[in-house]
Short mmCIF file of C-alpha atoms in Angstrom, two decimals:
data_model
loop_
_atom_site.label_atom_id
_atom_site.label_comp_id
_atom_site.label_asym_id
_atom_site.label_seq_id
_atom_site.Cartn_x
_atom_site.Cartn_y
_atom_site.Cartn_z
CA MET M 484 16.95 -42.17 25.21
CA GLY M 485 15.95 -41.56 28.86
CA MET M 486 13.82 -38.48 29.22
CA ILE M 487 11.38 -38.73 32.19
CA GLU M 488 8.47 -36.42 32.77
CA LEU M 489 6.18 -36.17 35.79
CA LYS M 490 2.89 -34.33 35.34
CA ALA M 491 0.94 -33.26 38.40
CA ILE M 492 1.88 -36.50 40.25
CA GLU M 493 0.08 -37.17 43.52
CA LYS M 494 0.23 -40.07 45.93
CA TRP M 495 -2.17 -40.67 48.71
CA PHE M 496 -2.08 -43.36 51.39
CA GLY M 497 -5.61 -43.36 52.61
CA MET M 498 -6.27 -39.81 53.81
CA LEU M 499 -2.59 -38.93 53.90
CA GLN M 500 -1.18 -37.17 50.85
CA VAL M 501 2.60 -37.72 50.61
CA ILE M 502 3.28 -36.43 47.08
CA LYS M 503 1.39 -33.14 46.28
CA GLY M 504 1.15 -32.54 42.60
CA ILE M 505 4.72 -32.59 41.40
CA ASP M 506 5.69 -31.47 37.92
CA LEU M 507 9.28 -32.37 36.90
CA THR M 508 11.16 -33.09 33.67
CA ILE M 509 14.46 -35.03 33.72
CA ALA M 510 16.49 -34.60 30.55
CA GLU M 511 18.16 -37.58 28.74
CA GLY M 512 21.58 -38.23 30.27
CA GLU M 513 20.98 -35.94 33.34
CA PHE M 514 22.03 -36.98 36.81
CA VAL M 515 19.29 -35.80 39.12
CA VAL M 516 19.36 -36.19 42.92
CA PHE M 517 16.26 -36.15 45.08
CA VAL M 518 17.27 -34.87 48.56
CA GLY M 519 15.42 -33.93 51.66
CA PRO M 520 14.77 -34.95 55.28
CA SER M 521 13.20 -38.22 56.28
CA GLY M 522 9.48 -38.40 55.32
CA CYS M 523 9.70 -35.67 52.62
CA GLY M 524 8.58 -38.18 49.91
CA LYS M 525 11.85 -38.61 47.97
CA SER M 526 11.81 -42.46 47.95
CA THR M 527 8.13 -42.57 47.26
CA LEU M 528 8.65 -40.27 44.21
CA LEU M 529 11.35 -42.61 42.98
CA ARG M 530 9.12 -45.63 43.43
CA LEU M 531 6.33 -43.87 41.45
CA ILE M 532 8.80 -43.38 38.58
CA GLY M 533 9.90 -47.00 38.83
CA GLY M 534 6.39 -48.35 38.94
CA LEU M 535 6.75 -49.83 42.44
CA GLU M 536 4.04 -47.47 43.64
CA GLU M 537 0.84 -46.61 41.77
CA ALA M 538 0.15 -42.88 41.20
CA SER M 539 -3.05 -41.65 42.76
CA ARG M 540 -3.21 -38.84 40.14
CA GLY M 541 -1.10 -37.49 37.31
CA GLN M 542 1.12 -39.03 34.68
CA VAL M 543 4.62 -40.55 34.32
CA LEU M 544 6.06 -40.34 30.81
CA ILE M 545 9.29 -42.04 29.61
CA ASP M 546 10.52 -40.74 26.29
CA GLY M 547 7.08 -39.33 25.67
CA ARG M 548 5.23 -42.57 26.32
CA ASP M 549 2.67 -42.61 29.15
CA VAL M 550 3.74 -45.49 31.43
CA THR M 551 1.59 -44.49 34.47
CA GLY M 552 -0.28 -47.77 34.37
CA ASP M 553 2.61 -50.03 33.30
CA PRO M 554 4.31 -52.43 35.66
CA PRO M 555 8.00 -51.96 36.47
CA ALA M 556 9.12 -54.66 33.93
CA LYS M 557 7.63 -52.62 31.06
CA ARG M 558 9.18 -49.28 31.89
CA GLY M 559 12.72 -50.11 30.84
CA LEU M 560 14.23 -48.84 34.16
CA THR M 561 16.40 -50.45 36.67
CA MET M 562 16.68 -49.85 40.42
CA VAL M 563 19.68 -50.13 42.87
CA PHE M 564 18.64 -50.25 46.48
CA GLN M 565 20.66 -49.87 49.77
CA SER M 566 20.28 -53.64 50.17
CA TYR M 567 22.57 -55.44 47.77
CA ALA M 568 20.12 -58.44 47.41
CA LEU M 569 22.77 -60.69 45.86
CA TYR M 570 22.19 -64.43 45.57
CA PRO M 571 24.74 -65.89 48.01
CA HIS M 572 25.10 -69.29 46.12
CA MET M 573 25.96 -67.52 42.82
CA THR M 574 29.27 -66.07 41.72
CA VAL M 575 29.59 -62.41 40.91
CA GLY M 576 29.31 -63.09 37.24
CA GLU M 577 26.25 -65.23 37.67
CA ASN M 578 24.61 -62.58 39.87
CA MET M 579 25.26 -59.94 37.27
CA GLY M 580 23.88 -61.95 34.35
CA PHE M 581 20.98 -63.62 36.14
CA SER M 582 18.28 -61.27 34.81
CA LEU M 583 19.39 -61.84 31.29
CA LYS M 584 19.49 -65.58 31.83
CA VAL M 585 15.89 -65.51 33.17
CA ALA M 586 14.90 -63.48 30.07
CA GLY M 587 16.28 -66.23 27.87
CA ALA M 588 19.23 -64.32 26.35
CA PRO M 589 21.88 -66.34 24.60
CA LYS M 590 24.88 -67.26 26.81
CA SER M 591 27.29 -65.46 24.50
CA ASP M 592 25.35 -62.23 24.86
CA ILE M 593 25.18 -62.62 28.65
CA ASP M 594 28.91 -63.23 28.93
CA LYS M 595 29.64 -60.15 26.69
CA LYS M 596 27.50 -57.85 28.73
CA VAL M 597 28.75 -59.16 32.07
CA GLN M 598 32.38 -58.75 30.90
CA GLU M 599 31.71 -55.12 29.76
CA ALA M 600 29.95 -54.28 33.02
CA ALA M 601 32.83 -55.84 34.96
CA ARG M 602 35.30 -53.71 33.01
CA ILE M 603 33.45 -50.56 33.77
CA LEU M 604 33.19 -51.33 37.47
CA LYS M 605 36.65 -52.93 37.82
CA LEU M 606 35.23 -56.26 38.79
CA GLU M 607 37.07 -58.46 36.22
CA SER M 608 39.14 -60.25 38.87
CA LEU M 609 36.14 -60.91 41.07
CA LEU M 610 33.75 -62.56 38.61
CA ASP M 611 34.31 -66.04 40.13
CA ARG M 612 33.98 -65.06 43.71
CA ARG M 613 30.75 -65.38 45.78
CA PRO M 614 29.23 -62.38 47.63
CA LYS M 615 30.47 -63.58 51.09
CA ALA M 616 34.05 -63.00 49.86
CA LEU M 617 33.39 -59.34 48.89
CA SER M 618 33.56 -56.11 50.77
CA GLY M 619 30.51 -53.90 51.15
CA GLY M 620 31.69 -51.63 48.40
CA GLN M 621 32.43 -54.51 46.04
CA ARG M 622 28.91 -55.93 46.70
CA GLN M 623 27.35 -52.62 45.85
CA ARG M 624 29.35 -52.50 42.59
CA VAL M 625 27.99 -55.93 41.77
CA ALA M 626 24.51 -54.72 42.37
CA ILE M 627 25.11 -51.79 40.05
CA GLY M 628 26.67 -54.16 37.44
CA ARG M 629 23.54 -56.28 37.54
CA SER M 630 21.67 -53.13 36.50
CA ILE M 631 24.16 -52.17 33.74
CA VAL M 632 23.85 -55.46 31.90
CA ARG M 633 20.16 -54.82 31.34
CA ASP M 634 21.00 -51.63 29.35
CA PRO M 635 18.18 -49.69 30.99
CA THR M 636 16.57 -46.42 29.80
CA ALA M 637 17.50 -44.92 33.14
CA PHE M 638 18.99 -45.89 36.50
CA LEU M 639 17.14 -45.32 39.71
CA PHE M 640 19.27 -45.31 42.93
CA ASP M 641 17.49 -45.50 46.29
CA GLU M 642 20.07 -44.48 48.95
CA PRO M 643 22.55 -47.12 47.69
CA LEU M 644 25.38 -46.05 50.00
CA SER M 645 23.47 -46.01 53.30
CA ASN M 646 24.91 -49.28 54.52
CA LEU M 647 28.55 -48.38 53.88
CA ASP M 648 31.07 -46.84 56.22
CA ALA M 649 32.38 -43.28 55.68
CA ALA M 650 35.44 -44.25 53.66
CA LEU M 651 33.55 -46.58 51.37
CA ARG M 652 30.82 -43.95 50.81
CA VAL M 653 33.50 -41.61 49.49
CA GLU M 654 34.91 -44.32 47.27
CA MET M 655 31.48 -45.30 45.85
CA ARG M 656 30.49 -41.70 45.22
CA TYR M 657 33.52 -41.53 42.94
CA GLU M 658 32.56 -44.84 41.32
CA ILE M 659 29.03 -43.66 40.65
CA ALA M 660 30.19 -40.29 39.21
CA LYS M 661 32.60 -42.12 36.89
CA LEU M 662 29.85 -44.53 35.89
CA HIS M 663 27.65 -41.63 34.82
CA GLN M 664 30.45 -40.12 32.82
CA SER M 665 31.15 -43.47 31.22
CA LEU M 666 27.54 -44.37 30.33
CA ASP M 667 26.10 -40.93 29.82
CA ALA M 668 22.83 -42.43 31.09
CA THR M 669 19.89 -40.83 32.80
CA MET M 670 20.25 -41.39 36.56
CA ILE M 671 17.92 -40.47 39.43
CA TYR M 672 19.47 -40.79 42.90
CA VAL M 673 17.76 -40.57 46.31
CA THR M 674 19.64 -39.56 49.40
CA HIS M 675 19.18 -37.67 52.69
CA ASP M 676 22.89 -36.82 52.62
CA GLN M 677 23.28 -33.37 51.07
CA VAL M 678 27.08 -33.94 50.52
CA GLU M 679 26.22 -36.81 48.22
CA ALA M 680 23.71 -34.52 46.47
CA MET M 681 26.23 -31.71 46.06
CA THR M 682 29.04 -33.92 44.71
CA LEU M 683 27.06 -36.15 42.35
CA ALA M 684 24.27 -34.09 40.85
CA ASP M 685 23.86 -32.19 37.57
CA ARG M 686 20.65 -31.00 39.20
CA ILE M 687 19.36 -31.28 42.80
CA VAL M 688 15.61 -31.48 43.51
CA VAL M 689 15.02 -30.55 47.19
CA LEU M 690 11.84 -32.03 48.54
CA ASP M 691 9.92 -30.76 51.53
CA ALA M 692 6.71 -32.42 52.73
CA GLY M 693 5.80 -33.83 49.34
CA THR M 694 6.53 -30.69 47.31
CA ILE M 695 9.54 -29.40 45.46
CA ALA M 696 11.15 -26.63 47.53
CA GLN M 697 13.63 -25.83 44.83
CA SER M 698 15.27 -27.44 41.84
CA GLY M 699 18.61 -26.32 40.30
CA SER M 700 22.35 -26.98 40.08
CA PRO M 701 24.34 -27.52 43.26
CA ARG M 702 25.90 -24.08 42.86
CA GLU M 703 22.57 -22.39 42.32
CA LEU M 704 21.02 -23.97 45.41
CA TYR M 705 24.04 -23.19 47.58
CA GLU M 706 24.48 -19.52 46.47
CA LYS M 707 20.91 -18.58 45.67
CA PRO M 708 18.51 -20.61 47.83
CA ALA M 709 14.89 -19.77 47.14
CA ASN M 710 13.76 -20.15 50.76
CA LYS M 711 14.89 -20.69 54.30
CA PHE M 712 14.32 -24.49 54.11
CA VAL M 713 16.77 -24.90 51.19
CA ALA M 714 19.17 -22.36 52.66
CA GLN M 715 19.57 -24.34 55.83
CA PHE M 716 19.31 -27.86 54.32
CA ILE M 717 21.92 -27.38 51.60
CA GLY M 718 25.41 -26.75 53.03
CA SER M 719 27.36 -28.22 55.94
CA PRO M 720 27.41 -26.58 58.42
CA LYS M 721 24.02 -25.02 57.59
CA MET M 722 23.54 -21.39 56.77
CA ASN M 723 23.32 -18.99 59.75
CA VAL M 724 20.04 -17.21 59.87
CA LEU M 725 19.81 -14.02 61.99
CA GLU M 726 16.87 -11.71 62.77
CA CYS M 727 16.98 -8.32 61.07
CA GLU M 728 14.70 -5.46 60.04
CA THR M 729 14.47 -3.47 56.84
CA SER M 730 13.30 0.06 56.01
CA ASP M 731 14.18 2.77 53.40
CA LYS M 732 16.53 0.43 51.54
CA GLN M 733 18.53 -0.24 54.74
CA TYR M 734 18.70 -3.22 57.03
CA ARG M 735 19.84 -3.75 60.53
CA ILE M 736 20.66 -7.02 62.34
CA LYS M 737 19.07 -7.51 65.70
CA GLY M 738 21.66 -6.55 68.34
CA GLY M 739 24.12 -5.41 65.57
CA ARG M 740 24.60 -3.19 62.60
CA GLY M 741 23.62 -3.39 58.95
CA GLY M 742 23.96 -1.67 55.61
CA ASN M 743 22.23 -1.32 52.21
CA PHE M 744 19.27 -3.57 51.61
CA PRO M 745 19.05 -4.92 48.01
CA GLY M 746 15.63 -6.58 48.20
CA SER M 747 12.40 -5.49 46.67
CA ARG M 748 10.28 -6.78 49.57
CA SER M 749 10.79 -6.26 53.24
CA ALA M 750 12.93 -8.90 55.06
CA CYS M 751 12.93 -10.09 58.65
CA GLU M 752 15.92 -12.49 58.49
CA ILE M 753 19.38 -12.54 56.88
CA GLY M 754 21.20 -15.71 55.92
CA ILE M 755 25.01 -15.91 56.01
CA ARG M 756 27.20 -18.93 55.17
CA PRO M 757 29.80 -19.94 57.82
CA GLU M 758 32.73 -19.39 55.42
CA HIS M 759 31.56 -15.79 54.63
CA ILE M 760 32.17 -14.62 58.23
CA THR M 761 35.50 -13.49 59.59
CA PHE M 762 36.54 -12.50 63.16
CA THR M 763 37.66 -9.10 64.30
CA ASN M 764 37.85 -7.13 67.57
CA PRO M 765 34.60 -6.71 69.59
CA GLY M 766 32.89 -3.48 68.42
CA ASP M 767 34.61 -3.47 65.04
CA GLY M 768 32.37 -5.89 63.17
CA GLN M 769 28.70 -5.91 62.14
CA PHE M 770 27.77 -7.84 65.29
CA ASP M 771 29.47 -9.22 68.40
CA GLY M 772 29.34 -12.47 70.32
CA SER M 773 31.02 -14.87 72.70
CA VAL M 774 32.78 -18.09 71.62
CA ASP M 775 30.76 -21.02 72.84
CA VAL M 776 32.37 -24.22 71.32
CA LEU M 777 35.14 -24.99 68.86
CA GLU M 778 34.93 -28.07 66.59
CA TYR M 779 38.33 -28.98 65.22
CA LEU M 780 38.18 -31.01 61.95
CA GLY M 781 41.74 -30.80 60.74
CA ALA M 782 41.66 -28.59 57.66
CA ASP M 783 38.76 -26.57 59.11
CA THR M 784 37.60 -25.47 62.59
CA PHE M 785 33.94 -24.60 63.18
CA VAL M 786 33.58 -21.92 65.80
CA ILE M 787 30.16 -21.67 67.33
CA VAL M 788 29.39 -18.24 68.66
CA ASP M 789 26.56 -17.01 70.98
CA CYS M 790 25.50 -13.60 69.78
CA GLY M 791 22.21 -13.38 71.66
CA GLN M 792 20.05 -14.58 68.80
CA SER M 793 17.64 -17.52 68.83
CA GLU M 794 20.22 -19.59 66.91
CA LYS M 795 23.96 -19.62 67.56
CA VAL M 796 26.29 -18.53 64.75
CA THR M 797 28.75 -20.93 63.16
CA VAL M 798 31.93 -19.56 61.54
CA ARG M 799 34.23 -21.68 59.40
CA VAL M 800 37.95 -20.91 59.88
CA GLY M 801 40.97 -22.70 58.46
CA GLY M 802 42.96 -25.25 60.45
CA SER M 803 43.55 -24.57 64.14
CA SER M 804 42.31 -21.56 65.93
CA SER M 805 43.65 -19.61 68.88
CA LEU M 806 40.16 -18.69 70.11
CA VAL M 807 39.01 -20.10 73.39
CA PRO M 808 35.52 -20.62 74.78
CA GLY M 809 34.13 -17.52 76.48
CA GLU M 810 36.28 -15.10 74.34
CA LYS M 811 34.51 -11.96 73.08
CA VAL M 812 34.72 -11.53 69.34
CA GLY M 813 33.41 -9.21 66.59
CA MET M 814 32.24 -10.63 63.29
CA LEU M 815 32.32 -9.30 59.74
CA TYR M 816 30.56 -10.91 56.86
CA GLN M 817 30.52 -10.48 53.08
CA GLU M 818 27.31 -8.50 52.43
CA ASP M 819 27.15 -9.49 48.71
CA LYS M 820 26.91 -13.19 49.75
CA ALA M 821 23.99 -12.63 52.16
CA VAL M 822 20.51 -13.93 51.57
CA PHE M 823 17.45 -11.96 52.86
CA LEU M 824 14.32 -13.81 53.84
CA ASP M 825 10.75 -12.45 54.34
CA ASN M 826 8.35 -13.47 57.03
CA SER M 827 7.22 -16.45 54.86
CA GLY M 828 10.75 -17.73 54.70
CA LEU M 829 11.12 -16.85 50.92
CA ALA M 830 14.22 -15.14 49.57
CA VAL M 831 13.48 -11.48 48.67
#
C-alpha cells in the first residue's frame, strides 16, 4: 500500500500562511516530485505529510486512514534528508540496521534486511566500512538503505542530492530512479532543481507561494503549461515570453509578425521554447533581433538575442555556431508549439 491524500491542507506560522488549502492525491507506487522556487512551501508540505509539522487545517490520509494527529513514528513513512546523519562510530551495516535494532527486531531479521538493502544499493562490499571512508554518494546510499530496511509505506526525500557535486548528482538520480523501479514504492521527492524533477517524476507538482500552480507528467508540464509561472519554471533554458496582441483570430508579436490565433480568449503574450526557434536572414522570419551573447555548452549552444522586447530571446542550436555578437538575424518559430497567455498569465 502507499496511497496518500491531502485534503484542504493549510499551514500557518503565526499570521503567515505558507500552505494555502492544498488538495492532492498520490497513488500507490507513484513517484511524485514537489518542485518550485525557494519559499514556495514544498519542504513544509513534505514535513506535513511526514508528521514533522502539524497541520493548521485539513487532513492527511494514508491508505484511507486519517493520520493528521499522529506522530511521525505512527505514519509508517521514512524520510531521507540532504544531511546524511550517519553515526560515525558505526559501520555501514550497523547504521542501516540501527532503527530495527532499537525496535527490538531479531538479529537474523536485521541482517537479512540489511543484506537485501545493500544488494539493491550495491553496498555489499562496504558494509564493514565507517562513514568517514565513504564518498558523498556512498553516504547518501547508506542513508537511503537505512530507510529501505524499515519497509515503509512511502519514502519522503527532502532535497537529498543538494550536498553532492554535479557528477554525483547525476549518478544518484540514476540510483534513485532504479530504486523506484526495483521497489515499486510510493515516493515523494522535494527539489528546487527542475532537471531532477523532469528526469525522476511520474508526476510533477509545481508549487508557487503555497499553492499548486500545476500538477501533471513532465511532458504535460513542458508542452502544455497552464500558466506563465510553470512555462518559465519548467525547462532549461526557460521558455521565451514575448508581447503580442490578438484580434479576429489573428495575433501579432510586438515588433514582428504573427499568424492564426487558436485561443478562445484574447492573449497578450506568446511563449516559445528555445529549441522551437531557428535562425534565418533578417526580414525573412517572424521577428528580427541582434545576437547579444553565445553560451557554448558542447552539444548545444544557447544564443541570446536582443529583439527589443522586455526580455531577451534564447535560441538553442546544436553544437558550435558561426554567429557572432552584434550580428543581425531573423527568427522563425514553430507556431503549433507556441503557448498563448492572457493578461493574468493563464494559458488560453
